[in-house]
Amino acid sequence: MTQEQIDEMVAENDALKTQVTSNKDLADQLALARLQADEAMLKLADCEGGNSKVHIIVGAFKNSSYANDYSAEMKEQGYAGRIIAGPYNFNLVTSGSYESIKASLQDLNGVRDNVIETAWIYIE
C-alpha cells in the first residue's frame, strides 16, 4: 500500500468521523426539539378544558386501503388502530385516543420508541 493510498484512507476516515459527529448533533437537536414540543403541550394541557378528543397518530394516508392495512397492523400489535378523518382528506391511523393532552403525552414516547419515531398528537 502506498503512502498516497494511506493518506487517502486517513482523509476518508476523518470525513466519516466528522459526518458521524454531525449526525449525532442533529439527533440531539431533534431530541431537544421534541422535548420542548412535549413541554409546550404539557403547558397547553394545563390550560385545556374543552371537549376535544386527543389522538396519537401513527400513520396518515390519502388512500383508504393503505389506512385499512396499517390499521390492521396496529391492531395486531395491540394498539387501537382506529381510523379517523383528518384534515385535507387524510385517513389518520391512531395508536390510541385520550380525553386530555396530558394523558396522551404519557404514551407518546412509548409509541415513538416501539411503533414509529414520527408519531404525533392530533386534537380533534
XYZ file of C-alpha atoms in Angstrom:
124
model
C 0.000 0.000 0.000
C 1.414 3.363 -0.978
C 1.622 6.427 1.234
C -0.848 8.147 -1.086
C -3.419 5.384 -0.513
C -2.856 5.551 3.230
C -3.299 9.324 3.225
C -6.477 8.928 1.187
C -7.862 6.391 3.673
C -6.979 8.626 6.632
C -8.736 11.566 4.981
C -11.799 9.418 4.264
C -11.815 8.193 7.869
C -11.628 11.772 9.168
C -14.505 12.798 6.892
C -16.623 9.893 8.162
C -15.872 10.808 11.789
C -16.985 14.374 11.078
C -20.175 13.116 9.453
C -20.959 10.823 12.413
C -20.423 13.701 14.837
C -22.685 15.912 12.731
C -25.397 13.231 12.665
C -25.197 12.834 16.451
C -25.546 16.600 16.838
C -28.635 16.584 14.607
C -30.143 13.707 16.582
C -29.516 15.605 19.817
C -31.134 18.728 18.361
C -34.149 16.699 17.253
C -34.493 15.119 20.696
C -34.314 18.555 22.307
C -36.924 19.944 19.912
C -39.251 17.035 20.705
C -38.746 17.582 24.421
C -39.526 21.279 24.030
C -42.641 20.481 21.996
C -43.787 17.984 24.618
C -43.220 20.555 27.368
C -45.246 23.093 25.391
C -48.019 20.518 25.042
C -47.960 19.962 28.812
C -48.349 23.690 29.376
C -51.224 23.694 26.918
C -52.709 20.705 28.719
C -52.792 22.706 31.938
C -54.911 25.297 30.135
C -57.235 22.899 28.345
C -60.798 22.479 29.413
C -62.730 21.697 26.263
C -64.416 18.603 24.958
C -61.667 17.805 22.483
C -60.596 14.253 21.759
C -56.837 13.718 21.586
C -55.237 11.007 19.427
C -51.725 9.684 18.891
C -51.318 9.374 15.130
C -49.017 6.702 13.727
C -49.957 6.999 10.050
C -51.698 9.371 7.646
C -52.911 8.137 4.270
C -54.856 9.584 1.360
C -55.543 6.050 0.149
C -58.108 4.415 2.458
C -56.886 0.930 1.504
C -53.422 1.756 2.854
C -55.002 3.151 6.016
C -57.025 -0.044 6.479
C -53.918 -2.213 6.041
C -51.890 -0.153 8.512
C -54.799 -0.104 10.945
C -54.850 -3.910 10.870
C -51.090 -3.968 11.585
C -51.563 -1.657 14.570
C -54.368 -3.833 15.932
C -52.127 -6.905 15.620
C -49.522 -5.078 17.725
C -52.119 -4.353 20.411
C -52.850 -0.726 19.572
C -56.245 0.823 18.817
C -55.612 1.122 15.089
C -58.686 3.297 14.708
C -59.048 5.331 11.526
C -60.309 8.887 11.855
C -60.934 11.553 9.248
C -58.168 14.126 9.268
C -57.666 17.438 7.527
C -57.231 17.583 3.743
C -58.962 14.210 3.277
C -56.283 12.245 5.116
C -57.194 8.993 6.852
C -55.378 9.091 10.196
C -54.464 5.832 11.944
C -54.311 6.062 15.734
C -52.393 4.090 18.306
C -54.779 5.367 20.964
C -57.304 8.073 21.832
C -57.403 10.112 25.026
C -59.511 12.623 26.902
C -56.600 15.007 27.520
C -53.278 16.049 26.066
C -51.550 15.152 29.312
C -52.826 11.562 29.120
C -51.699 11.227 25.501
C -48.232 12.580 26.275
C -47.718 9.780 28.790
C -47.954 7.235 25.941
C -46.407 9.251 23.104
C -42.756 8.421 23.800
C -43.535 4.716 24.098
C -45.282 4.790 20.735
C -42.330 6.661 19.233
C -39.942 4.051 20.642
C -41.982 0.967 19.726
C -44.031 1.833 16.640
C -42.873 4.843 14.647
C -40.461 7.611 15.524
C -42.634 10.276 13.883
C -45.845 9.620 15.855
C -47.658 12.856 16.688
C -50.636 14.205 18.595
C -53.824 15.252 16.814
C -56.547 17.183 18.616
C -59.983 16.632 17.134
